[in-house]
């Protein structure tokens, strides 16, 4: 991120003043989502690649490296350029299954 | 505050939305042809839609002092059906004569299939044949990086195509650089819950600059905000950005890109 240092006109203190409360709220939403998954009703416990990608993304946020948004975006993306033979579904699901075919 | 929303599906919005947009400084909207949320049965269905956005919608917008322009195509969500695409494409040229049509759009890909890419190529060829501007839809979520990459590679194959006449829309953090570094224009489209937020759009302007970037609401029949652009202006002001920078990304840049079409004439 060094190449972008100083591009936000606010100081660190001002960024915290402006964005802490709303970011805190989002953090709690994520915590609640993870807790909700653990409280889930019986059934449907099979591997879900979306949740798996989500959990990997959370790890990535804590690794101390830069460009977090770009790296989360790529973690959630299909990284190939291979064309699909035909339309499988109309809408995207939000995460790419990087683990398809892997025994987990 | 003045702004142009270059990506607004007004056929899905109420007159109340036009009213609010007018009150917040919207002077013009451009409406890309898109998917209504369900598949149309025939090319005739598209033709009625083209009549809607070239004739009825400009009149509705004018009542609020907003200029309405549009883009024509068979959208990426229906691009898998090659036969339908051929029929719709054959009907487009005569609508290009309409005085408020700016070009072909929003063309692109959805799930990045072979047929979708073929349909995309056909649209690009039609745009070049008729010397039209191009507005491109990039796929959302996990398909965005792949779709954007495939689209850019397809466009770069065409030596006769000028990147400055193409706007590749719905850019995000992982696609904006590849769009800009190849000379294309790009759009940041703002959504209330999914995709790009107001604050991330402001982050991207800070990190990637304000050249060849336009900001839009992409409001349609789904969860979206017709007032997303003025909300974005407030977000930029919250960070202390200058009115000149804000005006550039919500108005002047858009005028510069759209002004390449002889049909785009801002009045007043
Ligand atoms: Zn759209």
PDB file of C-alpha atoms in Angstrom, chain B residues 2-8 25-32 67 69-71 102 133-135 164-167 169 185-190 205 210-218 229 232-233 244-266:
ATOM      1  CA  UNK B   2     -24.927  18.589 -10.642  1.00  0.00           C
ATOM      2  CA  UNK B   3     -24.573  15.069 -11.963  1.00  0.00           C
ATOM      3  CA  UNK B   4     -25.221  12.708 -14.835  1.00  0.00           C
ATOM      4  CA  UNK B   5     -26.137   9.118 -14.040  1.00  0.00           C
ATOM      5  CA  UNK B   6     -24.678   7.211 -16.989  1.00  0.00           C
ATOM      6  CA  UNK B   7     -26.158   3.916 -15.810  1.00  0.00           C
ATOM      7  CA  UNK B   8     -29.794   4.006 -14.733  1.00  0.00           C
ATOM      8  CA  UNK B  25     -29.091  17.905  -9.345  1.00  0.00           C
ATOM      9  CA  UNK B  26     -29.424  15.167 -11.945  1.00  0.00           C
ATOM     10  CA  UNK B  27     -29.347  16.752 -15.398  1.00  0.00           C
ATOM     11  CA  UNK B  28     -29.194  13.622 -17.560  1.00  0.00           C
ATOM     12  CA  UNK B  29     -29.427   9.855 -17.366  1.00  0.00           C
ATOM     13  CA  UNK B  30     -28.306   7.230 -19.838  1.00  0.00           C
ATOM     14  CA  UNK B  31     -30.160   3.950 -19.842  1.00  0.00           C
ATOM     15  CA  UNK B  32     -28.350   0.832 -21.031  1.00  0.00           C
ATOM     16  CA  UNK B  67     -32.452  14.455 -20.391  1.00  0.00           C
ATOM     17  CA  UNK B  69     -30.395   8.905 -23.486  1.00  0.00           C
ATOM     18  CA  UNK B  70     -30.047   5.180 -24.089  1.00  0.00           C
ATOM     19  CA  UNK B  71     -27.903   2.296 -25.320  1.00  0.00           C
ATOM     20  CA  UNK B 102     -25.595   6.872 -27.733  1.00  0.00           C
ATOM     21  CA  UNK B 133     -19.763   4.150 -28.595  1.00  0.00           C
ATOM     22  CA  UNK B 134     -19.770   0.999 -26.455  1.00  0.00           C
ATOM     23  CA  UNK B 135     -20.918   0.545 -22.847  1.00  0.00           C
ATOM     24  CA  UNK B 164     -11.306   5.729 -25.518  1.00  0.00           C
ATOM     25  CA  UNK B 165     -14.705   5.034 -27.107  1.00  0.00           C
ATOM     26  CA  UNK B 166     -15.467   2.164 -24.733  1.00  0.00           C
ATOM     27  CA  UNK B 167     -16.605   2.358 -21.095  1.00  0.00           C
ATOM     28  CA  UNK B 169     -18.612  -0.582 -16.279  1.00  0.00           C
ATOM     29  CA  UNK B 185     -13.047   4.354 -19.593  1.00  0.00           C
ATOM     30  CA  UNK B 186     -14.573   2.804 -16.517  1.00  0.00           C
ATOM     31  CA  UNK B 187     -17.598   3.168 -14.283  1.00  0.00           C
ATOM     32  CA  UNK B 188     -18.033   2.683 -10.551  1.00  0.00           C
ATOM     33  CA  UNK B 189     -21.614   1.592  -9.923  1.00  0.00           C
ATOM     34  CA  UNK B 190     -22.924   1.947  -6.399  1.00  0.00           C
ATOM     35  CA  UNK B 205     -11.012   7.432  -6.696  1.00  0.00           C
ATOM     36  CA  UNK B 210     -10.075  10.562 -11.420  1.00  0.00           C
ATOM     37  CA  UNK B 211      -9.079  10.125 -15.077  1.00  0.00           C
ATOM     38  CA  UNK B 212     -11.559   8.193 -17.259  1.00  0.00           C
ATOM     39  CA  UNK B 213     -13.726   7.247 -14.239  1.00  0.00           C
ATOM     40  CA  UNK B 214     -17.471   7.962 -14.022  1.00  0.00           C
ATOM     41  CA  UNK B 215     -19.735   7.189 -11.071  1.00  0.00           C
ATOM     42  CA  UNK B 216     -23.305   5.894 -11.480  1.00  0.00           C
ATOM     43  CA  UNK B 217     -26.165   4.341  -9.535  1.00  0.00           C
ATOM     44  CA  UNK B 218     -26.947   1.366 -11.822  1.00  0.00           C
ATOM     45  CA  UNK B 229     -24.705   9.437  -6.983  1.00  0.00           C
ATOM     46  CA  UNK B 232     -21.571   9.437  -3.175  1.00  0.00           C
ATOM     47  CA  UNK B 233     -21.061  13.202  -3.414  1.00  0.00           C
ATOM     48  CA  UNK B 244     -13.800  20.282  -8.461  1.00  0.00           C
ATOM     49  CA  UNK B 245     -12.767  16.638  -8.025  1.00  0.00           C
ATOM     50  CA  UNK B 246     -16.335  15.606  -7.202  1.00  0.00           C
ATOM     51  CA  UNK B 247     -17.741  17.447 -10.222  1.00  0.00           C
ATOM     52  CA  UNK B 248     -15.166  15.727 -12.438  1.00  0.00           C
ATOM     53  CA  UNK B 249     -16.235  12.182 -11.545  1.00  0.00           C
ATOM     54  CA  UNK B 250     -19.998  12.733 -11.419  1.00  0.00           C
ATOM     55  CA  UNK B 251     -20.354  15.186 -14.302  1.00  0.00           C
ATOM     56  CA  UNK B 252     -17.415  16.374 -16.374  1.00  0.00           C
ATOM     57  CA  UNK B 253     -15.858  12.985 -17.115  1.00  0.00           C
ATOM     58  CA  UNK B 254     -19.251  11.645 -18.115  1.00  0.00           C
ATOM     59  CA  UNK B 255     -19.803  14.597 -20.448  1.00  0.00           C
ATOM     60  CA  UNK B 256     -16.377  13.986 -21.989  1.00  0.00           C
ATOM     61  CA  UNK B 257     -17.026  10.302 -22.648  1.00  0.00           C
ATOM     62  CA  UNK B 258     -20.624  10.632 -23.829  1.00  0.00           C
ATOM     63  CA  UNK B 259     -19.806  13.749 -25.851  1.00  0.00           C
ATOM     64  CA  UNK B 260     -18.041  11.521 -28.355  1.00  0.00           C
ATOM     65  CA  UNK B 261     -21.490  10.601 -29.619  1.00  0.00           C
ATOM     66  CA  UNK B 262     -23.028  13.266 -31.857  1.00  0.00           C
ATOM     67  CA  UNK B 263     -26.386  12.449 -30.237  1.00  0.00           C
ATOM     68  CA  UNK B 264     -25.261  13.611 -26.800  1.00  0.00           C
ATOM     69  CA  UNK B 265     -26.138  17.292 -26.606  1.00  0.00           C
ATOM     70  CA  UNK B 266     -26.446  18.746 -23.142  1.00  0.00           C
TER      71      UNK B 266
END
